[in-house]
Amino acid sequence: DAGVIQSPRHEVTEMGQEVTLRCKPISGHNSLFWYRQTMMRGLELLIYFNNNVPIDDSGMPEDRFSAKMPNASFSTLKIQPSEPRDSAVYFCASSSPGEQFFGPGTRLTVL
Amino acid sequence: DQQVKQNSPSLSVQEGRISILNCDYTNSMFDYFLWYKKYPAEGPTFLISISSIKDKNEDGRFTVFLNKSAKHLSLHIVPSQPGDSAVYFCAASVYVDDKIIFGKGTRLHILP
């Protein structure tokens, strides 16, 4: 198994633009998580899905952020419009009971 | 309000000695605790876990200790090796398949 796949690995965009981050979880995992890592706040949980259904989105910072999981093998995290303070590394993870497997992350820079 | 706290942003340890990374938590409902290790430009990887019914779990050079009354856990690495240099995240969840709450991480430097 290739593990959790994220794309793109790096994204540089200008303030106000729409950004879409993509994730393919490990096959057979029922839960999918989106995290954001910054120096100030560490690793924050943004949202998680179980069986493609959003369970807890309390970590989503504001309405500019949205996430979807149309099927068991794909999820997106969208930021519209993007702002410089959104610059961070965004991780997707999928889980089997007791352990989460993380993707390599997408480094987002908003100028 | 941080539910999982790692108060040491960084730690330097001589190669061959013991590394001790500490973590405190505030939510008494947490029942499952994990440590993750992260290298630059990679996602965190699972290292070791412990459930609240135990006070110690050992896996090779890595041992996690849990003190529920103090809401404290620690990760011991012995002996420390150069490849252990990384950021270590402490994490906790209410049950084994629930969302995991992470601390801010501790950067461990193993000195030659």
CSV table of C-alpha atoms in Angstrom, one decimal:
chain,number,residue,atom,x,y,z
A,1,ASP,CA,0.0,0.0,0.0
A,2,ALA,CA,1.3,3.5,-0.9
A,3,GLY,CA,0.1,5.0,2.3
A,4,VAL,CA,-1.9,8.2,2.6
A,5,ILE,CA,-1.4,10.3,-0.6
A,6,GLN,CA,-1.6,14.0,-0.6
A,7,SER,CA,-1.4,16.5,-3.4
A,8,PRO,CA,0.0,18.9,-4.1
A,9,ARG,CA,3.1,18.6,-1.9
A,10,HIS,CA,3.7,22.4,-2.2
A,11,GLU,CA,1.3,25.2,-3.1
A,12,VAL,CA,2.2,28.9,-3.4
A,13,THR,CA,-0.7,31.2,-4.1
A,14,GLU,CA,-1.8,34.8,-3.8
A,15,MET,CA,-4.1,36.1,-1.2
A,16,GLY,CA,-7.7,35.9,-2.3
A,17,GLN,CA,-7.2,32.8,-4.5
A,18,GLU,CA,-9.0,29.5,-4.0
A,19,VAL,CA,-6.9,26.6,-2.8
A,20,THR,CA,-7.8,22.9,-3.0
A,21,LEU,CA,-5.8,20.3,-1.1
A,22,ARG,CA,-6.4,16.6,-1.9
A,23,CYS,CA,-6.1,13.4,0.0
A,24,LYS,CA,-6.4,9.7,-0.8
A,25,PRO,CA,-6.6,7.6,2.4
A,26,ILE,CA,-5.3,4.1,2.9
A,27,SER,CA,-7.7,1.6,1.4
A,28,GLY,CA,-10.0,0.1,4.1
A,29,HIS,CA,-9.6,2.8,6.6
A,30,ASN,CA,-12.9,4.2,7.7
A,31,SER,CA,-11.8,7.5,9.3
A,32,LEU,CA,-10.1,10.4,7.7
A,33,PHE,CA,-8.6,13.5,9.4
A,34,TRP,CA,-7.4,16.9,8.2
A,35,TYR,CA,-4.8,18.6,10.4
A,36,ARG,CA,-2.9,21.9,10.2
A,37,GLN,CA,0.6,22.4,11.6
A,38,THR,CA,2.0,25.8,12.5
A,39,MET,CA,4.8,26.9,14.8
A,40,MET,CA,2.4,28.7,17.1
A,41,ARG,CA,-0.4,26.2,17.4
A,42,GLY,CA,1.3,22.9,16.7
A,43,LEU,CA,-0.8,20.2,15.1
A,44,GLU,CA,-4.5,21.2,15.1
A,45,LEU,CA,-7.3,18.9,14.1
A,46,LEU,CA,-9.5,20.7,11.6
A,47,ILE,CA,-12.2,18.1,10.7
A,48,TYR,CA,-12.6,14.4,10.6
A,49,PHE,CA,-14.9,12.0,8.7
A,50,ASN,CA,-16.1,8.5,9.6
A,51,ASN,CA,-17.4,6.4,6.7
A,52,ASN,CA,-17.4,9.6,4.5
A,53,VAL,CA,-19.6,11.5,6.9
A,54,PRO,CA,-18.2,14.6,8.7
A,55,ILE,CA,-18.2,13.9,12.4
A,56,ASP,CA,-16.5,16.8,14.0
A,57,ASP,CA,-15.7,20.1,12.2
A,58,SER,CA,-15.2,22.2,15.3
A,59,GLY,CA,-11.6,22.8,14.4
A,60,MET,CA,-12.3,24.4,11.1
A,61,PRO,CA,-11.2,28.0,11.6
A,62,GLU,CA,-13.8,29.8,9.7
A,63,ASP,CA,-16.3,29.7,6.8
A,64,ARG,CA,-13.5,30.1,4.3
A,65,PHE,CA,-12.6,26.5,5.0
A,66,SER,CA,-14.6,23.6,3.7
A,67,ALA,CA,-14.0,19.9,3.4
A,68,LYS,CA,-15.7,17.1,1.5
A,69,MET,CA,-15.4,13.3,1.3
A,70,PRO,CA,-17.4,12.3,-1.7
A,71,ASN,CA,-16.3,8.6,-1.5
A,72,ALA,CA,-14.1,6.4,0.7
A,73,SER,CA,-11.0,7.0,-1.4
A,74,PHE,CA,-10.9,10.8,-1.8
A,75,SER,CA,-11.2,13.9,0.3
A,76,THR,CA,-10.6,17.6,-0.4
A,77,LEU,CA,-9.9,20.6,1.9
A,78,LYS,CA,-10.8,23.9,0.2
A,79,ILE,CA,-9.9,27.4,1.3
A,80,GLN,CA,-11.7,30.3,-0.4
A,81,PRO,CA,-10.6,33.0,-0.3
A,82,SER,CA,-7.1,32.2,1.0
A,83,GLU,CA,-5.2,34.6,3.4
A,84,PRO,CA,-1.6,34.8,4.4
A,85,ARG,CA,-2.4,33.5,7.8
A,86,ASP,CA,-3.5,30.2,6.2
A,87,SER,CA,0.1,29.5,5.4
A,88,ALA,CA,1.0,26.2,7.1
A,89,VAL,CA,1.5,22.5,6.5
A,90,TYR,CA,-1.7,20.6,6.1
A,91,PHE,CA,-1.8,16.9,6.8
A,92,CYS,CA,-4.3,14.3,6.0
A,93,ALA,CA,-4.4,11.1,8.0
A,94,SER,CA,-6.5,7.9,7.9
A,95,SER,CA,-6.9,5.4,10.7
A,96,SER,CA,-7.3,1.9,11.7
A,97,PRO,CA,-8.4,1.5,15.3
A,98,GLY,CA,-5.7,2.7,17.6
A,99,GLU,CA,-3.4,4.3,15.0
A,100,GLN,CA,-3.4,7.1,12.5
A,101,PHE,CA,-1.3,7.1,9.4
A,102,PHE,CA,-0.3,10.5,8.1
A,103,GLY,CA,0.3,11.7,4.6
A,104,PRO,CA,3.5,13.7,3.8
A,105,GLY,CA,1.6,17.0,4.0
A,106,THR,CA,1.0,19.9,1.7
A,107,ARG,CA,3.0,23.0,2.5
A,108,LEU,CA,0.8,26.0,1.7
A,109,THR,CA,2.2,29.5,1.3
A,110,VAL,CA,-0.2,32.3,0.7
A,111,LEU,CA,1.5,35.5,-0.4
B,1,ASP,CA,-7.2,25.8,25.8
B,2,GLN,CA,-4.7,23.1,25.2
B,3,GLN,CA,-5.8,19.7,26.4
B,4,VAL,CA,-2.4,18.1,25.7
B,5,LYS,CA,0.6,20.1,26.8
B,6,GLN,CA,4.3,19.6,26.0
B,7,ASN,CA,6.0,22.3,27.9
B,8,SER,CA,9.5,21.7,26.6
B,9,PRO,CA,9.8,23.0,23.0
B,10,SER,CA,13.2,21.4,22.6
B,11,LEU,CA,15.6,18.9,24.4
B,12,SER,CA,19.2,18.0,23.7
B,13,VAL,CA,20.6,14.7,24.9
B,14,GLN,CA,24.0,13.1,24.4
B,15,GLU,CA,24.1,10.0,22.2
B,16,GLY,CA,23.8,6.8,24.3
B,17,ARG,CA,22.1,8.5,27.2
B,18,ILE,CA,18.4,8.4,28.1
B,19,SER,CA,16.0,10.9,26.5
B,20,ILE,CA,12.9,11.7,28.6
B,21,LEU,CA,10.1,13.6,26.9
B,22,ASN,CA,7.2,14.8,29.1
B,23,CYS,CA,3.5,15.5,28.5
B,24,ASP,CA,0.6,16.7,30.6
B,25,TYR,CA,-3.1,16.5,29.8
B,26,THR,CA,-6.1,18.2,31.3
B,27,ASN,CA,-9.1,16.1,30.1
B,28,SER,CA,-9.7,13.3,32.6
B,29,MET,CA,-11.8,11.5,29.9
B,30,PHE,CA,-8.8,10.7,27.9
B,31,ASP,CA,-8.3,6.9,27.9
B,32,TYR,CA,-5.7,6.3,25.2
B,33,PHE,CA,-2.4,8.0,24.7
B,34,LEU,CA,0.1,8.0,21.9
B,35,TRP,CA,3.5,9.3,20.9
B,36,TYR,CA,4.3,10.2,17.3
B,37,LYS,CA,7.6,11.0,15.8
B,38,LYS,CA,8.1,13.5,12.9
B,39,TYR,CA,11.1,14.1,10.6
B,40,PRO,CA,11.3,17.3,8.5
B,41,ALA,CA,9.2,17.2,5.3
B,42,GLU,CA,7.4,14.1,6.4
B,43,GLY,CA,4.1,13.4,8.2
B,44,PRO,CA,4.1,12.2,11.8
B,45,THR,CA,4.6,8.5,12.3
B,46,PHE,CA,3.2,6.4,15.1
B,47,LEU,CA,5.7,5.4,17.7
B,48,ILE,CA,4.1,3.8,20.8
B,49,SER,CA,0.8,4.0,22.7
B,50,ILE,CA,-0.7,3.1,26.0
B,51,SER,CA,-4.2,2.7,27.3
B,52,SER,CA,-5.3,4.0,30.7
B,53,ILE,CA,-5.5,0.5,32.2
B,54,LYS,CA,-1.7,0.3,32.1
B,55,ASP,CA,1.0,2.4,33.6
B,56,LYS,CA,3.8,1.3,31.4
B,57,ASN,CA,4.3,0.0,27.8
B,58,GLU,CA,7.6,-0.9,26.4
B,59,ASP,CA,8.7,-1.4,22.8
B,60,GLY,CA,12.5,-1.9,22.3
B,61,ARG,CA,14.3,1.3,23.2
B,62,PHE,CA,11.0,3.1,23.8
B,63,THR,CA,9.0,3.1,27.0
B,64,VAL,CA,5.9,5.1,27.7
B,65,PHE,CA,4.9,5.7,31.4
B,66,LEU,CA,1.4,6.9,32.4
B,67,ASN,CA,0.5,8.5,35.7
B,68,LYS,CA,-3.2,9.0,35.6
B,69,SER,CA,-3.5,10.6,39.0
B,70,ALA,CA,-1.0,13.3,37.9
B,71,LYS,CA,-2.4,13.4,34.3
B,72,HIS,CA,1.1,13.0,33.1
B,73,LEU,CA,2.9,10.7,30.7
B,74,SER,CA,6.5,10.4,29.6
B,75,LEU,CA,8.4,8.8,26.8
B,76,HIS,CA,11.8,7.3,27.6
B,77,ILE,CA,14.3,6.5,24.9
B,78,VAL,CA,17.3,4.5,25.9
B,79,PRO,CA,19.9,4.5,24.6
B,80,SER,CA,19.4,7.6,22.5
B,81,GLN,CA,20.7,7.3,18.9
B,82,PRO,CA,21.3,10.0,16.2
B,83,GLY,CA,18.3,8.8,14.2
B,84,ASP,CA,16.1,9.7,17.2
B,85,SER,CA,16.6,13.4,16.4
B,86,ALA,CA,13.1,14.5,15.4
B,87,VAL,CA,10.0,16.3,16.7
B,88,TYR,CA,7.9,14.1,19.1
B,89,PHE,CA,4.2,14.7,19.5
B,90,CYS,CA,2.3,13.5,22.5
B,91,ALA,CA,-1.4,12.8,21.7
B,92,ALA,CA,-4.5,11.5,23.5
B,93,SER,CA,-8.1,10.4,22.7
B,94,VAL,CA,-11.2,9.6,24.7
B,95,TYR,CA,-11.4,6.1,23.2
B,96,VAL,CA,-9.2,4.2,20.8
B,97,ASP,CA,-11.0,5.1,17.6
B,98,ASP,CA,-11.8,8.7,18.4
B,99,LYS,CA,-10.2,11.8,17.2
B,100,ILE,CA,-6.7,12.4,18.6
B,101,ILE,CA,-5.7,15.6,20.2
B,102,PHE,CA,-2.0,16.5,19.8
B,103,GLY,CA,0.4,18.5,21.8
B,104,LYS,CA,2.6,21.1,20.2
B,105,GLY,CA,5.6,18.8,20.1
B,106,THR,CA,9.1,18.6,21.5
B,107,ARG,CA,12.2,18.8,19.2
B,108,LEU,CA,14.8,16.3,20.4
B,109,HIS,CA,18.4,16.8,19.4
B,110,ILE,CA,20.8,13.8,19.9
B,111,LEU,CA,24.3,15.2,20.3
B,112,PRO,CA,27.3,13.1,19.1
